[in-house]
Coordinates of C-alpha atoms in Angstrom, one line a residue:
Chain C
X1 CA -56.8 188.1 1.4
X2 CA -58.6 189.0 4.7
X3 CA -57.2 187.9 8.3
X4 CA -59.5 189.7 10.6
X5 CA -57.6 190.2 14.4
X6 CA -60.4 193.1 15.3
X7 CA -62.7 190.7 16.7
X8 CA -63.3 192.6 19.6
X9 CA -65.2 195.1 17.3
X10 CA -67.7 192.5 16.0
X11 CA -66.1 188.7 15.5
X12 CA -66.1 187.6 12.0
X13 CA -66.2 185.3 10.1
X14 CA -69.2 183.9 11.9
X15 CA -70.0 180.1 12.3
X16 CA -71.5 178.1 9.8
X17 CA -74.7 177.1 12.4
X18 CA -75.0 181.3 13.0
X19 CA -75.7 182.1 9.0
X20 CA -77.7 178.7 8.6
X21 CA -79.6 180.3 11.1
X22 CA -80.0 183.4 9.5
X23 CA -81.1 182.3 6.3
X24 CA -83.6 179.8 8.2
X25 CA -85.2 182.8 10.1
X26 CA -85.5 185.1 6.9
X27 CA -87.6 182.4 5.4
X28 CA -89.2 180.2 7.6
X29 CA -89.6 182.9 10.7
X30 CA -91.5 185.7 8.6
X31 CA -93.8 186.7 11.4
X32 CA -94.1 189.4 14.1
X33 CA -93.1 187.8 17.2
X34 CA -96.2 188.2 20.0
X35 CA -98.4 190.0 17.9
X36 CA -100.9 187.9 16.3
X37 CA -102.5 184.2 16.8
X38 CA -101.7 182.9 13.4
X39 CA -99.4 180.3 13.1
X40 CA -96.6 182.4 11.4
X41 CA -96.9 184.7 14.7
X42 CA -97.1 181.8 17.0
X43 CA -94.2 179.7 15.0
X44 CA -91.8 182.8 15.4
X45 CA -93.1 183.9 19.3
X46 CA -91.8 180.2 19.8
X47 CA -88.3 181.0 18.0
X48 CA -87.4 184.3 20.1
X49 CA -89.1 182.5 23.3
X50 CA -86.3 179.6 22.5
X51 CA -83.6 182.1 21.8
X52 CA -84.4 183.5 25.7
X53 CA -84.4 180.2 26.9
X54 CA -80.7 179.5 25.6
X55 CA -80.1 183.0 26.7
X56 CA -81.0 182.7 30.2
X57 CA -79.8 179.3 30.7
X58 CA -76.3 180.5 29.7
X59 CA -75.8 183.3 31.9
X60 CA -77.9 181.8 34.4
X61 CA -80.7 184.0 34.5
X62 CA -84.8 184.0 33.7
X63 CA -86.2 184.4 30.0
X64 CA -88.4 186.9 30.8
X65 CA -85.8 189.1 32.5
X66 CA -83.6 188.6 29.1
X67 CA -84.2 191.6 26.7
X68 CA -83.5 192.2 23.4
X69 CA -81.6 195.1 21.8
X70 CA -79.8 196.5 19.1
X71 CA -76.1 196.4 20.4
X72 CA -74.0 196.6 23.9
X73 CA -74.5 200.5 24.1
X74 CA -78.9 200.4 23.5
X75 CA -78.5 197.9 26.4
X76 CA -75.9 200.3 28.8
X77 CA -77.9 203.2 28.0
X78 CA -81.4 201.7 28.8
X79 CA -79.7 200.8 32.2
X80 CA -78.0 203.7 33.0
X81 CA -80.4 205.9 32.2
X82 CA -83.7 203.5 33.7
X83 CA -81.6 203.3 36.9
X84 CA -80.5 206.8 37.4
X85 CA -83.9 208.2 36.3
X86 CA -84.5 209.8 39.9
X87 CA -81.3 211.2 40.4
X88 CA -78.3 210.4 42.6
X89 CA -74.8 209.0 42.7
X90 CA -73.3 206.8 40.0
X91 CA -69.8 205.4 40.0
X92 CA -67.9 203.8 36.7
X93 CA -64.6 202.1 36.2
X94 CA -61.4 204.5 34.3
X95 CA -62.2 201.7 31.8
X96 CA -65.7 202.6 30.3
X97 CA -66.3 202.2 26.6
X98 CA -67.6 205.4 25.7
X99 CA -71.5 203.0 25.2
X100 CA -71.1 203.9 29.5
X101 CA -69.3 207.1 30.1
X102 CA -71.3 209.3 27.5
X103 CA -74.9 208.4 28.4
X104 CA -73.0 208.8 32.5
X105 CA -71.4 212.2 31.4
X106 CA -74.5 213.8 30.1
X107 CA -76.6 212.6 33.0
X108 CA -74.1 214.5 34.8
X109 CA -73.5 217.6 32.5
X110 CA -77.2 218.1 32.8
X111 CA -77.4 217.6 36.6
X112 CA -79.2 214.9 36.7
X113 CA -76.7 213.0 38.9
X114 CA -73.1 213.4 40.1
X115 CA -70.4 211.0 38.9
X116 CA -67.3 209.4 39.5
X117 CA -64.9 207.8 38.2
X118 CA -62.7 204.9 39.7
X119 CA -59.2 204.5 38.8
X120 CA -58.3 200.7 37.6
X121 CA -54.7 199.2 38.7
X122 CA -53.2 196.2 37.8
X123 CA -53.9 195.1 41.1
X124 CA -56.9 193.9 41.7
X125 CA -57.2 195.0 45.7
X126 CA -56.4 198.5 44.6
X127 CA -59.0 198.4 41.7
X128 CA -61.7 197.4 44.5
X129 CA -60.4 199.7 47.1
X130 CA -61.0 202.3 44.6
X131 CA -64.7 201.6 43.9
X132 CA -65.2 201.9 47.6
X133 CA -63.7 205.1 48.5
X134 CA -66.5 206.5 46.1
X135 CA -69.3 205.0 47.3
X136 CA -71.3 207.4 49.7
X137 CA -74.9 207.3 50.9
X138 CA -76.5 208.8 47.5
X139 CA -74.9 206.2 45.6
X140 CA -77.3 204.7 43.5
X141 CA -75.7 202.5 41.1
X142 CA -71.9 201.0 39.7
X143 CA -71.1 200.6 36.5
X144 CA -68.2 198.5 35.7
X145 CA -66.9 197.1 32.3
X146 CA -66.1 193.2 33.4
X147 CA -62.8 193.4 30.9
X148 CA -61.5 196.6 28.8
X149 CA -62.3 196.4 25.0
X150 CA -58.5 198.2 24.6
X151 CA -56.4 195.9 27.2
X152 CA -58.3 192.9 27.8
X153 CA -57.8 193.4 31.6
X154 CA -60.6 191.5 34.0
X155 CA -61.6 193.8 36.4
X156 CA -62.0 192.4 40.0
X157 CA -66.0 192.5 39.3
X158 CA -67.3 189.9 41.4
X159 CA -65.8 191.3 44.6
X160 CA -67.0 195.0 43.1
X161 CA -70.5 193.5 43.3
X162 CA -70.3 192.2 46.6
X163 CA -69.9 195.7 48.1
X164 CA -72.4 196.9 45.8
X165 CA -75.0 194.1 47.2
X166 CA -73.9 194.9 50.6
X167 CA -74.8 198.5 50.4
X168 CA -78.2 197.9 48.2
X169 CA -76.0 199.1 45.3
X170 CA -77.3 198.4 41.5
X171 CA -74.7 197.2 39.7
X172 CA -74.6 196.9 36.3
X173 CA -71.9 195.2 33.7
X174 CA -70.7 196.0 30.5
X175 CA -69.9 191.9 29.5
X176 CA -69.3 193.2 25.8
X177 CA -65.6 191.7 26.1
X178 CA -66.4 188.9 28.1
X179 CA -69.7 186.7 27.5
X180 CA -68.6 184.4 25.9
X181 CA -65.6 184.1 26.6
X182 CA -65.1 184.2 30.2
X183 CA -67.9 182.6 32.5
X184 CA -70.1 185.5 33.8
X185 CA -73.3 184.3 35.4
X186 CA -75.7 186.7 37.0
X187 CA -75.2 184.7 39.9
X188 CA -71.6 186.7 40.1
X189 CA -73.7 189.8 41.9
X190 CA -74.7 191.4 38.8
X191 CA -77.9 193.4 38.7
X192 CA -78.1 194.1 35.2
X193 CA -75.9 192.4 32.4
X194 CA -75.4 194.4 29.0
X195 CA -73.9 192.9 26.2
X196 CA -73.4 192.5 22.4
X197 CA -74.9 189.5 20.6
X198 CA -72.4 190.2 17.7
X199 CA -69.2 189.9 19.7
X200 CA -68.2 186.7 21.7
X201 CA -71.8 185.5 21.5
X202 CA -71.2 185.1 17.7
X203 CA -74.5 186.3 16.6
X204 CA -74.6 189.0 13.8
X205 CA -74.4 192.4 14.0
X206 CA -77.6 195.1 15.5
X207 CA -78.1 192.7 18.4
X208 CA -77.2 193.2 21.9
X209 CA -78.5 192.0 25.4
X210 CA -80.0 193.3 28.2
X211 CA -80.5 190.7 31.1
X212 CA -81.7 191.2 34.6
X213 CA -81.7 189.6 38.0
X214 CA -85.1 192.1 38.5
X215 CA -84.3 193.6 41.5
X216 CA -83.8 197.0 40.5
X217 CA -87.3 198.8 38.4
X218 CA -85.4 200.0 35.0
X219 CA -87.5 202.7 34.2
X220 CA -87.8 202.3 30.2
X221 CA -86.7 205.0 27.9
X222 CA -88.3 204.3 24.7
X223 CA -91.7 203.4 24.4
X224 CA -94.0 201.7 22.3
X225 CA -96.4 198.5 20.7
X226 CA -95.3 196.0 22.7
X227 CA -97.7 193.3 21.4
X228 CA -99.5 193.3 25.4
X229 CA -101.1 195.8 27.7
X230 CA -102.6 197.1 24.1
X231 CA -105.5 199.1 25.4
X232 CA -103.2 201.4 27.8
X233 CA -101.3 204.3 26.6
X234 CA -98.9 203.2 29.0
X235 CA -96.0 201.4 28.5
X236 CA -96.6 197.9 30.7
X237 CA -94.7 197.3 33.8
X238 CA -93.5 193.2 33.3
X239 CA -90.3 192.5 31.5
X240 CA -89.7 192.0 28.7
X241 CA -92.0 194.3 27.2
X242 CA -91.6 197.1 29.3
X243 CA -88.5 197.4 27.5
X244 CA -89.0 196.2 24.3
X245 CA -90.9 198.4 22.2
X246 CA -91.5 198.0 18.7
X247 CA -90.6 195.2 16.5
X248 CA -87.8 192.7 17.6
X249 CA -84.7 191.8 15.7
X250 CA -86.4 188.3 15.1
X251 CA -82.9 187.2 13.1
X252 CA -80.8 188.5 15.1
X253 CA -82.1 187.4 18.5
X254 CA -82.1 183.7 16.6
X255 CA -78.5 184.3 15.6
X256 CA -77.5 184.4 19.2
X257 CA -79.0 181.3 20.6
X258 CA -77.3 179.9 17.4
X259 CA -74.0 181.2 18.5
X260 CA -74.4 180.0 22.1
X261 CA -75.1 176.8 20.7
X262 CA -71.8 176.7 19.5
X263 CA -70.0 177.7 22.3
X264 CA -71.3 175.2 24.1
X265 CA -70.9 172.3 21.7
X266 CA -66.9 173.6 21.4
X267 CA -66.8 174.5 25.1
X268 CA -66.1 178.3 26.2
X269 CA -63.2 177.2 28.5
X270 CA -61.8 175.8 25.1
X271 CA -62.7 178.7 23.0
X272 CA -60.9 181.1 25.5
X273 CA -57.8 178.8 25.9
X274 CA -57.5 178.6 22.1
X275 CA -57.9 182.4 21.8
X276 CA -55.6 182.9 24.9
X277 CA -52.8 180.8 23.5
X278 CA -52.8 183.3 19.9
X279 CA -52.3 186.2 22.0
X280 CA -49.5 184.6 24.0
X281 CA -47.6 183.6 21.0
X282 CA -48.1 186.8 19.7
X283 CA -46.5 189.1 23.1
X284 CA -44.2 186.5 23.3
X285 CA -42.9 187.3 19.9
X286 CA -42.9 191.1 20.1
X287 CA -41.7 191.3 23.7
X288 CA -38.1 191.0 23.2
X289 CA -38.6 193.7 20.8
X290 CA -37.4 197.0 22.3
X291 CA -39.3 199.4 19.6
X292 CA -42.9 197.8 20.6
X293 CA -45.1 198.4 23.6
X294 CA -47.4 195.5 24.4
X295 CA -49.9 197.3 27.1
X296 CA -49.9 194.0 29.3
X297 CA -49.1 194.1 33.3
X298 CA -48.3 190.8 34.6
X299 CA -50.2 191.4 37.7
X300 CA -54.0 191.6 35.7
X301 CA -55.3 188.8 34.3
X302 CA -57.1 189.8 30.7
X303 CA -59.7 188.5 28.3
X304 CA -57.8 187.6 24.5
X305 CA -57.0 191.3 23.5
X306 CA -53.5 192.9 23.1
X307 CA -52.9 196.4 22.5
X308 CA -49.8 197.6 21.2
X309 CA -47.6 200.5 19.4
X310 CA -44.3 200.8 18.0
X311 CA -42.5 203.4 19.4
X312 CA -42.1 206.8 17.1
X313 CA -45.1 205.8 14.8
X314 CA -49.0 206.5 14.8
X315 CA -51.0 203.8 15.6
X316 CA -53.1 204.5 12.8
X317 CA -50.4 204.3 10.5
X318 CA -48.9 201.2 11.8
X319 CA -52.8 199.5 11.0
X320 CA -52.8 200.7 7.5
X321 CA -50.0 199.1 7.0
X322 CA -50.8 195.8 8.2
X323 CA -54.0 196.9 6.2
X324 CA -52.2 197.0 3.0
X325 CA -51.1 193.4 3.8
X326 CA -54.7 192.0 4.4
X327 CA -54.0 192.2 8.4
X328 CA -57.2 193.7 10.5
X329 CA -56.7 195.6 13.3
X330 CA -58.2 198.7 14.8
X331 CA -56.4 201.6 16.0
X332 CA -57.2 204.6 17.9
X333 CA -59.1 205.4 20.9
X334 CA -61.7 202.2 20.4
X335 CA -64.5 204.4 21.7
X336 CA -62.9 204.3 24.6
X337 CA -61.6 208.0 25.8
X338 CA -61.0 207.1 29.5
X339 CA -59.2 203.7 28.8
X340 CA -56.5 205.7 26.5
X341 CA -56.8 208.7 29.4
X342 CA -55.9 206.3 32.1
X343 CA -52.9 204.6 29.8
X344 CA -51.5 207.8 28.7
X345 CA -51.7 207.1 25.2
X346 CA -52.7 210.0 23.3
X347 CA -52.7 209.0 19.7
X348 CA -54.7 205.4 21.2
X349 CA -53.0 202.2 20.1
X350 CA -53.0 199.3 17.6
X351 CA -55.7 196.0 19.2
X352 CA -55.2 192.5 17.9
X353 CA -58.2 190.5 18.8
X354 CA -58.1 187.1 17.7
X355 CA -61.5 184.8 17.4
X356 CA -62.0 180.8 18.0
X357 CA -61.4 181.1 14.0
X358 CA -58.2 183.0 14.6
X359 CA -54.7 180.4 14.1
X360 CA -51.7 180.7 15.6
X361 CA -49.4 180.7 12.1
X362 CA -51.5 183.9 11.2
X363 CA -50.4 185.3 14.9
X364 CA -46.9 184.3 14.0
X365 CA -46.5 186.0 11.0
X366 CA -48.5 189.2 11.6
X367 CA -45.8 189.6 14.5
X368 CA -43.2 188.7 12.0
X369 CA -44.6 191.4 9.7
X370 CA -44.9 193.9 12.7
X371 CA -41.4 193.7 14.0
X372 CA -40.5 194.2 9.9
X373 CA -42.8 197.4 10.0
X374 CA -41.0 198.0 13.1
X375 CA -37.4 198.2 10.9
X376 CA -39.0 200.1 8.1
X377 CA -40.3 202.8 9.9
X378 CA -36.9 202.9 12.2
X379 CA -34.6 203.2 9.0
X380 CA -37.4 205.9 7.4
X381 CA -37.1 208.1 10.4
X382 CA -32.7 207.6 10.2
X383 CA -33.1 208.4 6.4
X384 CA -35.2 211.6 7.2
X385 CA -32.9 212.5 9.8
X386 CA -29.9 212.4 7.7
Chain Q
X1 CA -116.4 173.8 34.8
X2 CA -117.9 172.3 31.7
X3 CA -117.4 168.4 30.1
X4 CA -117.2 167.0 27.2
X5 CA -118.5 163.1 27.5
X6 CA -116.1 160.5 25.6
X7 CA -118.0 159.7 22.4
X8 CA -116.1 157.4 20.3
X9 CA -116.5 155.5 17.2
X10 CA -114.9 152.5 16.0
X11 CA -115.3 151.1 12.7
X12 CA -115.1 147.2 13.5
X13 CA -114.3 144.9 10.1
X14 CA -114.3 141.1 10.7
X15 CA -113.6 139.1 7.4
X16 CA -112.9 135.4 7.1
X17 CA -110.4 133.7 5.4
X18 CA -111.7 130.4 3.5
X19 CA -108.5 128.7 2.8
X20 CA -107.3 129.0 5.9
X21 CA -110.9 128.7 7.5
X22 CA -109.8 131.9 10.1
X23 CA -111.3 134.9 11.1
X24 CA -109.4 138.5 11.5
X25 CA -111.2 140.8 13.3
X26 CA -109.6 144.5 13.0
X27 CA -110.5 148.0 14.8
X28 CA -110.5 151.3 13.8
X29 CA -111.3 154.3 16.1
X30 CA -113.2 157.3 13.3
X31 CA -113.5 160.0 15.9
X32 CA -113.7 160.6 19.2
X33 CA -114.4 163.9 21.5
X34 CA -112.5 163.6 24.8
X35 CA -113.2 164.4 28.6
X36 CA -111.4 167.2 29.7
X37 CA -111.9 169.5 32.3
X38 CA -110.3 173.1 31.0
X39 CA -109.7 176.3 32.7
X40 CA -108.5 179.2 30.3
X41 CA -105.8 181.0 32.2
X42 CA -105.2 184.6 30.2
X43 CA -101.7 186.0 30.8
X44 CA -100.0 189.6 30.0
X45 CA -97.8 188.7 27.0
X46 CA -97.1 185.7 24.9
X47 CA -93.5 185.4 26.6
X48 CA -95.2 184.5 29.7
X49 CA -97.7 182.1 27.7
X50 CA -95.1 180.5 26.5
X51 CA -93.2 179.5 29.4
X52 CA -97.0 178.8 31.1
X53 CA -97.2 176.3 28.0
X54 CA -93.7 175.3 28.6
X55 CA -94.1 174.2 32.2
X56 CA -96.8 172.6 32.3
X57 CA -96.0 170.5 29.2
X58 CA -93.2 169.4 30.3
X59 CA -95.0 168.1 33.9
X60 CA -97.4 166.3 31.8
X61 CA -100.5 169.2 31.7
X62 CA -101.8 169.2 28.7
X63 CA -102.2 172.8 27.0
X64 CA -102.6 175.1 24.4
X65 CA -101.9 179.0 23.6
X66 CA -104.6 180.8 22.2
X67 CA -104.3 184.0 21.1
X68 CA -107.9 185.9 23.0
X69 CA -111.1 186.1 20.9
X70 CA -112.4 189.4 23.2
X71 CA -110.2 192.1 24.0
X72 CA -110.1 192.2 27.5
X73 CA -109.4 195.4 29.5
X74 CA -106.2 195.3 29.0
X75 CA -106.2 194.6 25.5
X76 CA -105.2 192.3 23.1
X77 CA -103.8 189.5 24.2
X78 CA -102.7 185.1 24.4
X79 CA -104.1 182.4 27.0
X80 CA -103.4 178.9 27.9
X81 CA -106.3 176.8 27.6
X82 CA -105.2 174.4 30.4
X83 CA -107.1 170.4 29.9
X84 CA -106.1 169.2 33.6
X85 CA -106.3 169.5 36.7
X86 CA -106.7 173.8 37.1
X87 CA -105.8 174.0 40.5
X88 CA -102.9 171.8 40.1
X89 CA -101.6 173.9 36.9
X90 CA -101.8 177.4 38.4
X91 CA -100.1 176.3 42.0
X92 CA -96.6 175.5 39.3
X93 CA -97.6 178.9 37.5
X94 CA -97.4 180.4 40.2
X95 CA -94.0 178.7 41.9
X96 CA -92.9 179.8 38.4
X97 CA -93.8 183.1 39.1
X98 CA -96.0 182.9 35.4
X99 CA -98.5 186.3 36.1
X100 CA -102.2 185.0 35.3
X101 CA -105.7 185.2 35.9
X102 CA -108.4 183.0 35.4
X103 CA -111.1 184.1 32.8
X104 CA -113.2 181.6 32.8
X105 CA -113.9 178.3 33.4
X106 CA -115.4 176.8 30.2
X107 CA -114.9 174.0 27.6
X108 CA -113.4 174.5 23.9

């Protein structure tokens, strides 16, 4: 028995429209989309064009400013590194996933540009105020994870983008964590808008998004057939193709219009209520409990993710051992060094991420089972002490 | 601007009926070549063919994507035979911000 709460890694299991959609691409979508005038090439061109369509109209943006990619971290890196090709000042949250602070880090370790980092608060006038007092004439670009992939916590990133447009700012968005589930829109001030397709998007996995408001030139970093332009040895200048070389994940990029499709048809406010609810019955079950640590702050306002420890034991230890009961969860760091720097938790923590699949019993008894592991590990350390 | 001049023809059957002493008279159209007026607007990749093709559908302009016979300068590459009114179709391309150019003028 499986009961997957590590949904914020990739969310599974997937609807039933998503793998319909899968197995419908594989055989009826056989072609190379935008390369060739046949009408396998022309029937898939018109699938991938459709899957932009959804795309854009979604997050409120244009198809051909929505770019395909193979995951969240493709997407951060094209941006960060296509933005900060010439140099300059770049500021991220203390919240990065390690898909923005490592391609950020080596910029700056090899000179290319200098870097800060702003500290995130609970309070959201604080987390702002933050961002600004780093801001200086060289600054080029922000990058700002809209909620952490180890809290859940919403950072204040509409109001981070107004300062950014006022001072000609590029700012770009991790929305792993929250498309889907919370409404982000372009229109919120973002510049550029990573994210996974395999996440709250529910399409499958090696698919990721990288959609623009095309103010800011991203300078591409891979380069290749695009299917236009042919005859130059130059990579061509219009998006999409200026940033999507090679062949397409024609499945994939299906597999997410798919899983929009059914966020739409169930609602997103309703998905995120539903998901919000299992995570509430879940803290309020371990709260009370003084041996567990629910890394929540009253004054953020969070995305469906709770992370956790009981006190004295390894986080990894604690997931193996709702392992052994068929209970997913990941511990650790979560590819997220600066997160776990900023909490103070050295050995990471344990996440519970529930889906629109997740139920509440499940919740329920997974906190009934952690406040057990909770006794067990208590009376083991008593025993050894003895 | 070249034209194609209607040319249709009907099969026309007209049988009587001697019970009822009528006559049914009944049409069939067997072919027909249509007057259009085309422009062949070439664009840089099919995504932007596409939403040309999608545009103007859906504002009644009749259309079609064709993947280019000659490689132009550029390359390889898809354009929208447009069967309307040219000037009309490239003033939405263009409010659509659809990148084009005008090959030619010319019928099918």
């Amino acid at each position: 028995m499986i009961i997957n709460f590590d949904n914020a890694a990739t969310t599974y299991p997937k609807p039933e429209s998503v793998k319909k959609t899968a197995l419908n691409a594989i055989e009826k979508f056989g072609g190379n989309a935008g390369r060739g005038g046949h009408a396998l090439s022309m029937k898939t061109s018109e699938a991938v064009y459709s899957a932009r369509e959804t795309i854009s109209e979604f997050f409120d943006a244009q198809p051909e400013n929505v770019v395909f990619t193979l995951n969240c971290t493709h997407a951060l890196n094209m941006a960060i590194q296509g933005i900060m090709s010439g140099g300059g000042h770049l500021i991220i949250s203390g919240m990065e996933h390690n898909s923005s602070s490592r391609p950020a880090a080596e910029l700056a370790r090899n000179k290319k540009i200098t870097l800060s980092i702003a500290q995130v608060y609970p309070d959201d006038r604080r987390t702002v105020e933050s961002f600004r007092s780093l801001i200086h004439n060289d600054t080029k670009a922000v990058v700002c994870t809209l909620a952490s992939n180890v809290t859940g916590q919403i950072l204040p990133y509409r109001e981070i983008a107004e300062i950014c447009r006022k001072k000609n700012i590029c700012f770009i968005a991790d929305g792993a964590q929250a498309c889907g589930i919370i409404d982000v829109k372009m229109s919120d001030g973002i510049n550029i808008l990573c994210t996974a397709g395999h996440k709250g998007l529910y399409g499958i996995t090696g698919t990721g998004l990288l959609i623009t408001d095309g103010k800011y030139k991203i300078k591409p970093i891979i380069q290749g057939g695009t299917g236009s332009s042919s005859s130059s040895l130059y990579q061509p200048e219009f998006l999409p193709d200026s940033l999507e070389s090679g062949t397409l994940n024609i499945t994939g990029a299906m597999t997410i219009k798919a899983g929009i499709e059914f966020i739409n048809k169930i609602g997103r406010e309703k998905i995120f209520s539903h998901e919000d609810k299992i995570c509430r019955i879940f803290i309020n079950s371990l709260s009370k409990n003084k041996d567990i640590i629910i890394y929540r702050n009253p004054e953020s306002s969070y995305v469906p993710i709770v992370s956790f420890n009981i006190k004295g034991v390894m986080p990894e230890k604690t997931a193996s051992i709702l392992a052994q009961k068929g209970y997913c969860l990941r511990a650790g760091y979560h590819c997220s060094a600066l997160a776990h720097m900023q909490l103070g938790t050295e050995n990471g923590t344990v996440r519970f991420a529930p889906s629109v699949f997740s139920n509440e019993n499940d919740a329920l008894k997974l906190a009934e089972f952690v406040k057990n592991v909770t006794v067990s590990e208590k009376s083991k350390k008593s025993i050894e002490i003895i | 601007m070249s034209l194609f001049y209607i040319c249709l023809t009907f099969i026309i059957k007209i049988s009587y009926n001697k019970v009822y002493h009528k006559y049914t008279v009944s049409c069939r159209l067997m072919s027909g070549v249509i007057l259009l007026k085309t422009c062949i607007a070439a664009m840089p990749s099919y995504t932007y063919v596409l939403k040309g093709e999608k545009l103007l559908k859906a504002r009644g302009y009749p259309c079609e994507i064709r993947r280019n016979e000659k490689i132009s300068k550029n390359g390889c590459g898809y354009s929208l035979y447009i069967y309307n009114d040219c000037k009309k179709a490239v003033e939405i391309l263009e409010k659509y911000s659809v990148p084009y150019t005008i090959s030619e003028y010319g019928g099918v």
